[in-house]
mmCIF file with all atom_site columns, C-alpha atoms in Angstrom:
data_model
loop_
_atom_site.group_PDB
_atom_site.id
_atom_site.type_symbol
_atom_site.label_atom_id
_atom_site.label_alt_id
_atom_site.label_comp_id
_atom_site.label_asym_id
_atom_site.label_entity_id
_atom_site.label_seq_id
_atom_site.pdbx_PDB_ins_code
_atom_site.Cartn_x
_atom_site.Cartn_y
_atom_site.Cartn_z
_atom_site.occupancy
_atom_site.B_iso_or_equiv
_atom_site.pdbx_formal_charge
_atom_site.auth_seq_id
_atom_site.auth_comp_id
_atom_site.auth_asym_id
_atom_site.auth_atom_id
_atom_site.pdbx_PDB_model_num
ATOM 1   C CA . MET U 1 1   ? 20.237  15.655  13.680  1.00 81.00 ? 1   MET U CA 1
ATOM 2   C CA . ARG U 1 2   ? 22.593  12.995  12.792  1.00 87.00 ? 2   ARG U CA 1
ATOM 3   C CA . ASP U 1 3   ? 20.178  10.321  13.115  1.00 89.00 ? 3   ASP U CA 1
ATOM 4   C CA . PHE U 1 4   ? 17.524  12.482  10.852  1.00 93.00 ? 4   PHE U CA 1
ATOM 5   C CA . ARG U 1 5   ? 19.950  12.905  7.972   1.00 92.00 ? 5   ARG U CA 1
ATOM 6   C CA . TYR U 1 6   ? 20.719  9.375   8.285   1.00 92.00 ? 6   TYR U CA 1
ATOM 7   C CA . GLY U 1 7   ? 17.092  8.627   8.474   1.00 91.00 ? 7   GLY U CA 1
ATOM 8   C CA . LEU U 1 8   ? 16.756  10.827  4.959   1.00 93.00 ? 8   LEU U CA 1
ATOM 9   C CA . LYS U 1 9   ? 19.832  9.186   3.160   1.00 92.00 ? 9   LYS U CA 1
ATOM 10  C CA . LYS U 1 10  ? 17.702  5.784   3.679   1.00 91.00 ? 10  LYS U CA 1
ATOM 11  C CA . GLY U 1 11  ? 14.236  7.143   2.518   1.00 91.00 ? 11  GLY U CA 1
ATOM 12  C CA . LEU U 1 12  ? 15.810  8.901   -0.630  1.00 92.00 ? 12  LEU U CA 1
ATOM 13  C CA . PRO U 1 13  ? 15.563  5.527   -2.551  1.00 90.00 ? 13  PRO U CA 1
ATOM 14  C CA . ILE U 1 14  ? 12.294  4.507   -1.395  1.00 89.00 ? 14  ILE U CA 1
ATOM 15  C CA . ALA U 1 15  ? 11.172  8.174   -2.360  1.00 90.00 ? 15  ALA U CA 1
ATOM 16  C CA . LEU U 1 16  ? 12.687  7.786   -5.896  1.00 89.00 ? 16  LEU U CA 1
ATOM 17  C CA . GLY U 1 17  ? 10.660  4.627   -6.402  1.00 85.00 ? 17  GLY U CA 1
ATOM 18  C CA . TYR U 1 18  ? 7.320   6.118   -5.324  1.00 88.00 ? 18  TYR U CA 1
ATOM 19  C CA . LEU U 1 19  ? 8.009   8.926   -7.709  1.00 89.00 ? 19  LEU U CA 1
ATOM 20  C CA . SER U 1 20  ? 7.194   6.617   -10.571 1.00 83.00 ? 20  SER U CA 1
ATOM 21  C CA . VAL U 1 21  ? 4.347   4.636   -9.459  1.00 84.00 ? 21  VAL U CA 1
ATOM 22  C CA . SER U 1 22  ? 2.326   7.969   -7.594  1.00 89.00 ? 22  SER U CA 1
ATOM 23  C CA . PHE U 1 23  ? 3.162   9.659   -11.057 1.00 90.00 ? 23  PHE U CA 1
ATOM 24  C CA . THR U 1 24  ? 0.743   6.709   -12.704 1.00 86.00 ? 24  THR U CA 1
ATOM 25  C CA . TYR U 1 25  ? -1.928  7.179   -9.641  1.00 88.00 ? 25  TYR U CA 1
ATOM 26  C CA . GLY U 1 26  ? -1.701  11.245  -10.899 1.00 90.00 ? 26  GLY U CA 1
ATOM 27  C CA . VAL U 1 27  ? -2.536  10.487  -14.296 1.00 88.00 ? 27  VAL U CA 1
ATOM 28  C CA . LYS U 1 28  ? -5.065  7.846   -13.284 1.00 84.00 ? 28  LYS U CA 1
ATOM 29  C CA . ALA U 1 29  ? -7.102  10.066  -10.852 1.00 88.00 ? 29  ALA U CA 1
ATOM 30  C CA . VAL U 1 30  ? -7.175  13.055  -13.058 1.00 88.00 ? 30  VAL U CA 1
ATOM 31  C CA . HIS U 1 31  ? -8.107  11.337  -16.274 1.00 84.00 ? 31  HIS U CA 1
ATOM 32  C CA . GLY U 1 32  ? -10.424 9.640   -14.572 1.00 84.00 ? 32  GLY U CA 1
ATOM 33  C CA . GLY U 1 33  ? -11.949 12.875  -13.059 1.00 86.00 ? 33  GLY U CA 1
ATOM 34  C CA . LEU U 1 34  ? -10.581 13.980  -9.894  1.00 90.00 ? 34  LEU U CA 1
ATOM 35  C CA . PRO U 1 35  ? -8.828  17.720  -10.104 1.00 92.00 ? 35  PRO U CA 1
ATOM 36  C CA . TRP U 1 36  ? -5.174  17.476  -9.784  1.00 91.00 ? 36  TRP U CA 1
ATOM 37  C CA . TRP U 1 37  ? -4.978  19.186  -5.830  1.00 93.00 ? 37  TRP U CA 1
ATOM 38  C CA . ALA U 1 38  ? -7.693  16.354  -4.917  1.00 92.00 ? 38  ALA U CA 1
ATOM 39  C CA . ALA U 1 39  ? -5.338  13.872  -6.111  1.00 92.00 ? 39  ALA U CA 1
ATOM 40  C CA . VAL U 1 40  ? -2.439  15.687  -4.132  1.00 94.00 ? 40  VAL U CA 1
ATOM 41  C CA . ILE U 1 41  ? -4.118  15.714  -0.955  1.00 93.00 ? 41  ILE U CA 1
ATOM 42  C CA . LEU U 1 42  ? -5.209  12.391  -1.373  1.00 91.00 ? 42  LEU U CA 1
ATOM 43  C CA . SER U 1 43  ? -1.750  11.226  -1.672  1.00 92.00 ? 43  SER U CA 1
ATOM 44  C CA . LEU U 1 44  ? -0.482  13.445  1.137   1.00 91.00 ? 44  LEU U CA 1
ATOM 45  C CA . SER U 1 45  ? -2.816  12.088  3.467   1.00 88.00 ? 45  SER U CA 1
ATOM 46  C CA . ASN U 1 46  ? -2.938  8.307   2.495   1.00 84.00 ? 46  ASN U CA 1
ATOM 47  C CA . LEU U 1 47  ? 0.393   7.283   1.357   1.00 82.00 ? 47  LEU U CA 1
ATOM 48  C CA . THR U 1 48  ? -1.065  3.290   0.972   1.00 81.00 ? 48  THR U CA 1
ATOM 49  C CA . SER U 1 49  ? -0.173  2.963   -2.879  1.00 77.00 ? 49  SER U CA 1
ATOM 50  C CA . ALA U 1 50  ? -2.674  -0.237  -3.605  1.00 77.00 ? 50  ALA U CA 1
ATOM 51  C CA . GLY U 1 51  ? -5.210  1.155   -0.956  1.00 82.00 ? 51  GLY U CA 1
ATOM 52  C CA . GLN U 1 52  ? -5.472  4.486   -2.354  1.00 86.00 ? 52  GLN U CA 1
ATOM 53  C CA . PHE U 1 53  ? -5.397  3.275   -6.012  1.00 83.00 ? 53  PHE U CA 1
ATOM 54  C CA . ALA U 1 54  ? -8.377  1.216   -4.670  1.00 81.00 ? 54  ALA U CA 1
ATOM 55  C CA . GLY U 1 55  ? -10.148 3.793   -3.016  1.00 85.00 ? 55  GLY U CA 1
ATOM 56  C CA . THR U 1 56  ? -9.596  6.063   -5.795  1.00 87.00 ? 56  THR U CA 1
ATOM 57  C CA . THR U 1 57  ? -11.048 3.727   -8.323  1.00 83.00 ? 57  THR U CA 1
ATOM 58  C CA . LEU U 1 58  ? -14.314 3.223   -6.205  1.00 84.00 ? 58  LEU U CA 1
ATOM 59  C CA . ILE U 1 59  ? -14.355 7.084   -5.948  1.00 87.00 ? 59  ILE U CA 1
ATOM 60  C CA . LEU U 1 60  ? -14.333 7.412   -9.661  1.00 85.00 ? 60  LEU U CA 1
ATOM 61  C CA . ALA U 1 61  ? -16.868 4.811   -9.977  1.00 82.00 ? 61  ALA U CA 1
ATOM 62  C CA . GLY U 1 62  ? -19.299 6.541   -7.698  1.00 83.00 ? 62  GLY U CA 1
ATOM 63  C CA . GLY U 1 63  ? -18.879 3.839   -4.788  1.00 79.00 ? 63  GLY U CA 1
ATOM 64  C CA . SER U 1 64  ? -20.516 4.322   -1.433  1.00 83.00 ? 64  SER U CA 1
ATOM 65  C CA . TYR U 1 65  ? -18.785 5.610   1.892   1.00 87.00 ? 65  TYR U CA 1
ATOM 66  C CA . LEU U 1 66  ? -19.112 2.311   3.331   1.00 86.00 ? 66  LEU U CA 1
ATOM 67  C CA . GLU U 1 67  ? -17.822 0.289   0.454   1.00 83.00 ? 67  GLU U CA 1
ATOM 68  C CA . ILE U 1 68  ? -14.846 2.895   -0.238  1.00 85.00 ? 68  ILE U CA 1
ATOM 69  C CA . ALA U 1 69  ? -13.978 2.365   4.088   1.00 87.00 ? 69  ALA U CA 1
ATOM 70  C CA . ALA U 1 70  ? -14.180 -1.522  3.817   1.00 84.00 ? 70  ALA U CA 1
ATOM 71  C CA . THR U 1 71  ? -12.053 -1.889  0.981   1.00 82.00 ? 71  THR U CA 1
ATOM 72  C CA . THR U 1 72  ? -9.150  0.530   1.914   1.00 85.00 ? 72  THR U CA 1
ATOM 73  C CA . PHE U 1 73  ? -9.575  -1.062  5.348   1.00 85.00 ? 73  PHE U CA 1
ATOM 74  C CA . VAL U 1 74  ? -8.971  -4.710  4.087   1.00 81.00 ? 74  VAL U CA 1
ATOM 75  C CA . ILE U 1 75  ? -6.157  -3.691  1.597   1.00 80.00 ? 75  ILE U CA 1
ATOM 76  C CA . ASN U 1 76  ? -4.375  -2.104  4.694   1.00 83.00 ? 76  ASN U CA 1
ATOM 77  C CA . LEU U 1 77  ? -5.044  -4.079  7.449   1.00 81.00 ? 77  LEU U CA 1
ATOM 78  C CA . ARG U 1 78  ? -1.189  -5.678  6.966   1.00 80.00 ? 78  ARG U CA 1
ATOM 79  C CA . TYR U 1 79  ? 0.068   -1.943  8.159   1.00 85.00 ? 79  TYR U CA 1
ATOM 80  C CA . MET U 1 80  ? -1.409  -2.522  11.598  1.00 84.00 ? 80  MET U CA 1
ATOM 81  C CA . LEU U 1 81  ? 0.947   -5.675  11.965  1.00 79.00 ? 81  LEU U CA 1
ATOM 82  C CA . MET U 1 82  ? 3.565   -3.953  10.747  1.00 84.00 ? 82  MET U CA 1
ATOM 83  C CA . SER U 1 83  ? 3.037   -1.217  13.255  1.00 87.00 ? 83  SER U CA 1
ATOM 84  C CA . PHE U 1 84  ? 2.655   -3.739  16.174  1.00 85.00 ? 84  PHE U CA 1
ATOM 85  C CA . ALA U 1 85  ? 6.278   -5.240  15.295  1.00 83.00 ? 85  ALA U CA 1
ATOM 86  C CA . LEU U 1 86  ? 7.813   -1.759  14.652  1.00 86.00 ? 86  LEU U CA 1
ATOM 87  C CA . SER U 1 87  ? 6.926   -0.783  17.898  1.00 85.00 ? 87  SER U CA 1
ATOM 88  C CA . GLN U 1 88  ? 9.227   -3.000  19.328  1.00 84.00 ? 88  GLN U CA 1
ATOM 89  C CA . LYS U 1 89  ? 12.054  -1.502  17.505  1.00 86.00 ? 89  LYS U CA 1
ATOM 90  C CA . ILE U 1 90  ? 11.748  1.931   18.237  1.00 88.00 ? 90  ILE U CA 1
ATOM 91  C CA . GLU U 1 91  ? 13.425  3.436   21.241  1.00 87.00 ? 91  GLU U CA 1
ATOM 92  C CA . ARG U 1 92  ? 11.790  3.167   24.483  1.00 85.00 ? 92  ARG U CA 1
ATOM 93  C CA . GLY U 1 93  ? 10.247  6.496   25.869  1.00 86.00 ? 93  GLY U CA 1
ATOM 94  C CA . ILE U 1 94  ? 9.368   7.858   23.200  1.00 88.00 ? 94  ILE U CA 1
ATOM 95  C CA . PRO U 1 95  ? 5.804   10.199  23.080  1.00 88.00 ? 95  PRO U CA 1
ATOM 96  C CA . ARG U 1 96  ? 2.902   8.154   22.301  1.00 87.00 ? 96  ARG U CA 1
ATOM 97  C CA . PHE U 1 97  ? 2.198   11.348  19.886  1.00 89.00 ? 97  PHE U CA 1
ATOM 98  C CA . HIS U 1 98  ? 5.297   10.530  17.563  1.00 89.00 ? 98  HIS U CA 1
ATOM 99  C CA . ARG U 1 99  ? 4.371   6.789   17.868  1.00 89.00 ? 99  ARG U CA 1
ATOM 100 C CA . CYS U 1 100 ? 0.932   7.953   16.176  1.00 88.00 ? 100 CYS U CA 1
ATOM 101 C CA . LEU U 1 101 ? 2.478   9.777   13.661  1.00 88.00 ? 101 LEU U CA 1
ATOM 102 C CA . PHE U 1 102 ? 5.189   7.233   12.634  1.00 89.00 ? 102 PHE U CA 1
ATOM 103 C CA . GLY U 1 103 ? 1.942   4.914   12.052  1.00 87.00 ? 103 GLY U CA 1
ATOM 104 C CA . PHE U 1 104 ? 0.834   7.695   9.489   1.00 88.00 ? 104 PHE U CA 1
ATOM 105 C CA . GLY U 1 105 ? 3.918   6.856   7.475   1.00 87.00 ? 105 GLY U CA 1
ATOM 106 C CA . ILE U 1 106 ? 4.217   3.042   7.654   1.00 88.00 ? 106 ILE U CA 1
ATOM 107 C CA . THR U 1 107 ? 4.594   1.263   4.682   1.00 86.00 ? 107 THR U CA 1
ATOM 108 C CA . ASP U 1 108 ? 5.868   -1.933  3.330   1.00 82.00 ? 108 ASP U CA 1
ATOM 109 C CA . GLU U 1 109 ? 9.521   -0.170  2.163   1.00 85.00 ? 109 GLU U CA 1
ATOM 110 C CA . ILE U 1 110 ? 9.704   1.949   5.104   1.00 89.00 ? 110 ILE U CA 1
ATOM 111 C CA . PHE U 1 111 ? 8.762   -0.780  7.421   1.00 86.00 ? 111 PHE U CA 1
ATOM 112 C CA . GLY U 1 112 ? 11.269  -3.244  5.750   1.00 84.00 ? 112 GLY U CA 1
ATOM 113 C CA . VAL U 1 113 ? 14.011  -0.424  5.748   1.00 87.00 ? 113 VAL U CA 1
ATOM 114 C CA . ALA U 1 114 ? 13.030  0.403   9.455   1.00 88.00 ? 114 ALA U CA 1
ATOM 115 C CA . ILE U 1 115 ? 12.873  -3.426  10.989  1.00 85.00 ? 115 ILE U CA 1
ATOM 116 C CA . ALA U 1 116 ? 16.574  -4.405  9.153   1.00 83.00 ? 116 ALA U CA 1
ATOM 117 C CA . GLU U 1 117 ? 18.147  -1.911  11.353  1.00 85.00 ? 117 GLU U CA 1
ATOM 118 C CA . ILE U 1 118 ? 20.597  -3.722  13.937  1.00 85.00 ? 118 ILE U CA 1
ATOM 119 C CA . HIS U 1 119 ? 19.715  -1.058  16.731  1.00 86.00 ? 119 HIS U CA 1
ATOM 120 C CA . ALA U 1 120 ? 16.542  0.498   18.135  1.00 87.00 ? 120 ALA U CA 1
ATOM 121 C CA . VAL U 1 121 ? 15.691  3.237   16.002  1.00 89.00 ? 121 VAL U CA 1
ATOM 122 C CA . SER U 1 122 ? 15.369  7.122   17.346  1.00 91.00 ? 122 SER U CA 1
ATOM 123 C CA . ALA U 1 123 ? 12.523  9.238   16.698  1.00 91.00 ? 123 ALA U CA 1
ATOM 124 C CA . ALA U 1 124 ? 14.748  11.554  14.442  1.00 92.00 ? 124 ALA U CA 1
ATOM 125 C CA . TYR U 1 125 ? 15.634  8.748   12.197  1.00 92.00 ? 125 TYR U CA 1
ATOM 126 C CA . MET U 1 126 ? 11.852  7.859   11.696  1.00 92.00 ? 126 MET U CA 1
ATOM 127 C CA . TYR U 1 127 ? 10.997  11.266  10.890  1.00 93.00 ? 127 TYR U CA 1
ATOM 128 C CA . GLY U 1 128 ? 13.704  11.302  7.964   1.00 93.00 ? 128 GLY U CA 1
ATOM 129 C CA . LEU U 1 129 ? 12.843  7.821   6.943   1.00 92.00 ? 129 LEU U CA 1
ATOM 130 C CA . ILE U 1 130 ? 8.907   8.881   6.615   1.00 93.00 ? 130 ILE U CA 1
ATOM 131 C CA . LEU U 1 131 ? 9.477   12.346  4.871   1.00 93.00 ? 131 LEU U CA 1
ATOM 132 C CA . MET U 1 132 ? 11.625  11.299  1.563   1.00 93.00 ? 132 MET U CA 1
ATOM 133 C CA . PRO U 1 133 ? 8.753   8.797   0.516   1.00 92.00 ? 133 PRO U CA 1
ATOM 134 C CA . VAL U 1 134 ? 5.988   11.642  1.633   1.00 93.00 ? 134 VAL U CA 1
ATOM 135 C CA . ILE U 1 135 ? 7.571   13.952  -0.699  1.00 94.00 ? 135 ILE U CA 1
ATOM 136 C CA . GLY U 1 136 ? 8.425   11.784  -3.258  1.00 93.00 ? 136 GLY U CA 1
ATOM 137 C CA . TRP U 1 137 ? 4.793   9.989   -3.443  1.00 93.00 ? 137 TRP U CA 1
ATOM 138 C CA . THR U 1 138 ? 3.064   13.488  -2.984  1.00 94.00 ? 138 THR U CA 1
ATOM 139 C CA . ALA U 1 139 ? 5.721   15.107  -5.576  1.00 95.00 ? 139 ALA U CA 1
ATOM 140 C CA . GLY U 1 140 ? 4.925   12.362  -8.530  1.00 93.00 ? 140 GLY U CA 1
ATOM 141 C CA . THR U 1 141 ? 0.957   12.626  -7.765  1.00 93.00 ? 141 THR U CA 1
ATOM 142 C CA . PHE U 1 142 ? 1.196   16.315  -8.446  1.00 95.00 ? 142 PHE U CA 1
ATOM 143 C CA . LEU U 1 143 ? 3.421   15.773  -11.840 1.00 94.00 ? 143 LEU U CA 1
ATOM 144 C CA . GLY U 1 144 ? 1.127   13.106  -13.058 1.00 90.00 ? 144 GLY U CA 1
ATOM 145 C CA . GLY U 1 145 ? -1.976  14.944  -12.356 1.00 90.00 ? 145 GLY U CA 1
ATOM 146 C CA . VAL U 1 146 ? -0.407  18.095  -14.167 1.00 90.00 ? 146 VAL U CA 1
ATOM 147 C CA . ALA U 1 147 ? 1.250   15.873  -16.752 1.00 87.00 ? 147 ALA U CA 1
ATOM 148 C CA . SER U 1 148 ? -2.361  13.896  -17.594 1.00 83.00 ? 148 SER U CA 1
ATOM 149 C CA . GLY U 1 149 ? -3.921  17.308  -18.739 1.00 77.00 ? 149 GLY U CA 1
ATOM 150 C CA . LEU U 1 150 ? -1.185  17.701  -21.555 1.00 79.00 ? 150 LEU U CA 1
ATOM 151 C CA . MET U 1 151 ? -0.978  14.292  -22.882 1.00 76.00 ? 151 MET U CA 1
ATOM 152 C CA . PRO U 1 152 ? -3.577  12.558  -25.320 1.00 74.00 ? 152 PRO U CA 1
ATOM 153 C CA . PRO U 1 153 ? -5.986  10.535  -23.927 1.00 72.00 ? 153 PRO U CA 1
ATOM 154 C CA . VAL U 1 154 ? -4.623  7.300   -25.484 1.00 73.00 ? 154 VAL U CA 1
ATOM 155 C CA . LEU U 1 155 ? -1.382  7.804   -23.857 1.00 73.00 ? 155 LEU U CA 1
ATOM 156 C CA . ALA U 1 156 ? -3.222  8.833   -20.656 1.00 69.00 ? 156 ALA U CA 1
ATOM 157 C CA . ASP U 1 157 ? -4.823  5.470   -20.914 1.00 69.00 ? 157 ASP U CA 1
ATOM 158 C CA . ALA U 1 158 ? -1.575  3.724   -21.631 1.00 70.00 ? 158 ALA U CA 1
ATOM 159 C CA . MET U 1 159 ? -0.028  4.993   -18.603 1.00 68.00 ? 159 MET U CA 1
ATOM 160 C CA . GLU U 1 160 ? -2.578  3.358   -16.285 1.00 64.00 ? 160 GLU U CA 1
ATOM 161 C CA . LEU U 1 161 ? -1.063  0.042   -16.906 1.00 68.00 ? 161 LEU U CA 1
ATOM 162 C CA . GLY U 1 162 ? 2.151   0.719   -15.079 1.00 63.00 ? 162 GLY U CA 1
ATOM 163 C CA . LEU U 1 163 ? -0.142  -0.105  -12.089 1.00 60.00 ? 163 LEU U CA 1
ATOM 164 C CA . TYR U 1 164 ? -1.015  -3.345  -13.222 1.00 67.00 ? 164 TYR U CA 1
ATOM 165 C CA . ALA U 1 165 ? 2.576   -4.009  -14.019 1.00 68.00 ? 165 ALA U CA 1
ATOM 166 C CA . MET U 1 166 ? 3.620   -2.955  -10.482 1.00 62.00 ? 166 MET U CA 1
ATOM 167 C CA . PHE U 1 167 ? 1.116   -5.433  -8.800  1.00 66.00 ? 167 PHE U CA 1
ATOM 168 C CA . LEU U 1 168 ? 2.435   -8.174  -11.326 1.00 73.00 ? 168 LEU U CA 1
ATOM 169 C CA . ALA U 1 169 ? 6.173   -7.219  -10.198 1.00 68.00 ? 169 ALA U CA 1
ATOM 170 C CA . ILE U 1 170 ? 4.879   -7.481  -6.306  1.00 63.00 ? 170 ILE U CA 1
ATOM 171 C CA . ILE U 1 171 ? 3.111   -11.194 -6.729  1.00 75.00 ? 171 ILE U CA 1
ATOM 172 C CA . ILE U 1 172 ? 5.336   -13.298 -9.098  1.00 81.00 ? 172 ILE U CA 1
ATOM 173 C CA . PRO U 1 173 ? 8.652   -13.345 -7.490  1.00 79.00 ? 173 PRO U CA 1
ATOM 174 C CA . PRO U 1 174 ? 7.672   -14.619 -4.388  1.00 77.00 ? 174 PRO U CA 1
ATOM 175 C CA . ALA U 1 175 ? 4.829   -16.722 -6.310  1.00 82.00 ? 175 ALA U CA 1
ATOM 176 C CA . LYS U 1 176 ? 7.757   -18.393 -8.220  1.00 85.00 ? 176 LYS U CA 1
ATOM 177 C CA . LYS U 1 177 ? 9.522   -19.647 -4.740  1.00 83.00 ? 177 LYS U CA 1
ATOM 178 C CA . ASN U 1 178 ? 6.522   -20.318 -2.578  1.00 84.00 ? 178 ASN U CA 1
ATOM 179 C CA . TYR U 1 179 ? 3.598   -22.554 -3.992  1.00 86.00 ? 179 TYR U CA 1
ATOM 180 C CA . ARG U 1 180 ? 1.774   -21.714 -1.213  1.00 86.00 ? 180 ARG U CA 1
ATOM 181 C CA . ILE U 1 181 ? 1.676   -17.928 -2.145  1.00 84.00 ? 181 ILE U CA 1
ATOM 182 C CA . LEU U 1 182 ? 0.852   -18.793 -5.753  1.00 89.00 ? 182 LEU U CA 1
ATOM 183 C CA . SER U 1 183 ? -1.881  -21.251 -4.431  1.00 89.00 ? 183 SER U CA 1
ATOM 184 C CA . VAL U 1 184 ? -3.808  -18.157 -2.696  1.00 87.00 ? 184 VAL U CA 1
ATOM 185 C CA . ILE U 1 185 ? -3.307  -15.807 -5.594  1.00 87.00 ? 185 ILE U CA 1
ATOM 186 C CA . ALA U 1 186 ? -4.939  -18.882 -8.059  1.00 91.00 ? 186 ALA U CA 1
ATOM 187 C CA . VAL U 1 187 ? -7.990  -19.117 -5.488  1.00 90.00 ? 187 VAL U CA 1
ATOM 188 C CA . ALA U 1 188 ? -8.019  -14.808 -5.444  1.00 87.00 ? 188 ALA U CA 1
ATOM 189 C CA . VAL U 1 189 ? -8.217  -15.031 -9.346  1.00 90.00 ? 189 VAL U CA 1
ATOM 190 C CA . ALA U 1 190 ? -10.715 -18.066 -9.402  1.00 92.00 ? 190 ALA U CA 1
ATOM 191 C CA . ILE U 1 191 ? -13.134 -15.658 -7.077  1.00 90.00 ? 191 ILE U CA 1
ATOM 192 C CA . GLU U 1 192 ? -12.638 -12.846 -9.178  1.00 88.00 ? 192 GLU U CA 1
ATOM 193 C CA . CYS U 1 193 ? -13.307 -14.923 -12.153 1.00 91.00 ? 193 CYS U CA 1
ATOM 194 C CA . VAL U 1 194 ? -16.769 -16.342 -10.793 1.00 91.00 ? 194 VAL U CA 1
ATOM 195 C CA . PHE U 1 195 ? -17.935 -12.715 -9.871  1.00 88.00 ? 195 PHE U CA 1
ATOM 196 C CA . TYR U 1 196 ? -17.139 -11.414 -13.109 1.00 87.00 ? 196 TYR U CA 1
ATOM 197 C CA . TYR U 1 197 ? -18.257 -14.232 -15.426 1.00 90.00 ? 197 TYR U CA 1
ATOM 198 C CA . VAL U 1 198 ? -21.480 -15.359 -13.492 1.00 89.00 ? 198 VAL U CA 1
ATOM 199 C CA . PRO U 1 199 ? -24.522 -13.046 -14.016 1.00 87.00 ? 199 PRO U CA 1
ATOM 200 C CA . LEU U 1 200 ? -25.828 -13.520 -10.193 1.00 86.00 ? 200 LEU U CA 1
ATOM 201 C CA . PHE U 1 201 ? -22.935 -11.938 -8.708  1.00 84.00 ? 201 PHE U CA 1
ATOM 202 C CA . HIS U 1 202 ? -23.498 -8.645  -10.881 1.00 82.00 ? 202 HIS U CA 1
ATOM 203 C CA . VAL U 1 203 ? -25.274 -7.200  -8.210  1.00 80.00 ? 203 VAL U CA 1
ATOM 204 C CA . ILE U 1 204 ? -22.303 -7.067  -5.814  1.00 79.00 ? 204 ILE U CA 1
ATOM 205 C CA . SER U 1 205 ? -20.399 -4.182  -6.560  1.00 73.00 ? 205 SER U CA 1
ATOM 206 C CA . VAL U 1 206 ? -16.683 -3.778  -7.358  1.00 70.00 ? 206 VAL U CA 1
ATOM 207 C CA . GLY U 1 207 ? -15.523 -2.681  -3.887  1.00 68.00 ? 207 GLY U CA 1
ATOM 208 C CA . PHE U 1 208 ? -17.209 -5.830  -2.087  1.00 76.00 ? 208 PHE U CA 1
ATOM 209 C CA . GLN U 1 209 ? -16.018 -8.003  -4.777  1.00 79.00 ? 209 GLN U CA 1
ATOM 210 C CA . VAL U 1 210 ? -12.758 -7.178  -3.770  1.00 75.00 ? 210 VAL U CA 1
ATOM 211 C CA . ILE U 1 211 ? -12.983 -7.127  0.150   1.00 76.00 ? 211 ILE U CA 1
ATOM 212 C CA . LEU U 1 212 ? -14.947 -10.928 -0.338  1.00 83.00 ? 212 LEU U CA 1
ATOM 213 C CA . ALA U 1 213 ? -12.260 -12.279 -2.621  1.00 83.00 ? 213 ALA U CA 1
ATOM 214 C CA . THR U 1 214 ? -9.446  -10.997 -0.675  1.00 79.00 ? 214 THR U CA 1
ATOM 215 C CA . VAL U 1 215 ? -10.904 -12.584 2.693   1.00 83.00 ? 215 VAL U CA 1
ATOM 216 C CA . ALA U 1 216 ? -12.118 -15.583 1.125   1.00 87.00 ? 216 ALA U CA 1
ATOM 217 C CA . ALA U 1 217 ? -8.667  -16.253 -0.751  1.00 85.00 ? 217 ALA U CA 1
ATOM 218 C CA . ALA U 1 218 ? -6.589  -15.400 2.698   1.00 82.00 ? 218 ALA U CA 1
ATOM 219 C CA . ALA U 1 219 ? -9.070  -18.001 4.991   1.00 87.00 ? 219 ALA U CA 1
ATOM 220 C CA . ILE U 1 220 ? -8.692  -20.644 2.376   1.00 89.00 ? 220 ILE U CA 1
ATOM 221 C CA . GLY U 1 221 ? -4.974  -20.121 2.510   1.00 86.00 ? 221 GLY U CA 1
ATOM 222 C CA . ALA U 1 222 ? -5.042  -20.081 6.431   1.00 84.00 ? 222 ALA U CA 1
ATOM 223 C CA . LEU U 1 223 ? -7.010  -23.627 6.429   1.00 88.00 ? 223 LEU U CA 1
ATOM 224 C CA . LEU U 1 224 ? -5.020  -25.171 3.579   1.00 85.00 ? 224 LEU U CA 1
ATOM 225 C CA . PHE U 1 225 ? -1.342  -23.992 4.949   1.00 83.00 ? 225 PHE U CA 1
ATOM 226 C CA . PRO U 1 226 ? -1.635  -23.288 8.567   1.00 80.00 ? 226 PRO U CA 1
ATOM 227 C CA . VAL U 1 227 ? 1.872   -21.900 10.223  1.00 65.00 ? 227 VAL U CA 1
ATOM 228 C CA . GLU U 1 228 ? 3.077   -24.548 12.528  1.00 64.00 ? 228 GLU U CA 1
ATOM 229 C CA . SER U 1 229 ? 4.257   -23.023 15.958  1.00 53.00 ? 229 SER U CA 1
ATOM 230 C CA . SER U 1 230 ? 7.958   -23.639 16.780  1.00 48.00 ? 230 SER U CA 1
ATOM 231 C CA . PRO U 1 231 ? 8.501   -25.570 20.124  1.00 47.00 ? 231 PRO U CA 1
ATOM 232 C CA . GLN U 1 232 ? 9.808   -22.453 21.638  1.00 47.00 ? 232 GLN U CA 1
ATOM 233 C CA . GLU U 1 233 ? 6.237   -20.979 20.949  1.00 43.00 ? 233 GLU U CA 1
ATOM 234 C CA . GLU U 1 234 ? 4.341   -23.966 22.579  1.00 44.00 ? 234 GLU U CA 1
#
């Protein structure tokens, strides 16, 4: 129980941060046409922030199943790498079933907190750490969905700007410190501008535009700025 309570304590700040972001998601989803309960189920079963926003946008735009699946797969691919790293941090002997449940709850913030622990983390700690963000993300979605029906359309539209502010807050600080990250962002923006302004590419749906821009920018970044192996790895 001590590890579980410690996990709850570490997860509380994450939950509070998720509350405001998921409130914006709830407003966006319900304002776009989803019932509030569908938005809540999406949040409870996903917990993927950017991937969930992108997937919901495609749902509201009438995107195909393949388009939605491919887009969310590419956006959420980083969680696979995080799970590989975190699997080395978890105490040995924890059954595979529990490890799979931990995989559901891996987000950027949860991974960052868990991987920063000095000692190996227990199953009780992981469940406590994951529980609070899940509650915060789902509760925020519910509150945003309910509030969307009470606020005027102009205010609901304005609330959706919070999503773009969140993404800018994620990319601007590292881009200011690392020219490589800034270059990759610039390439992705340039590719999206080509898709938007060149009529020839208008036949490509929004979802596949995101996929192509993401993969192309990542590939160009890997070619221009390869990570050199350390002497120990050679």
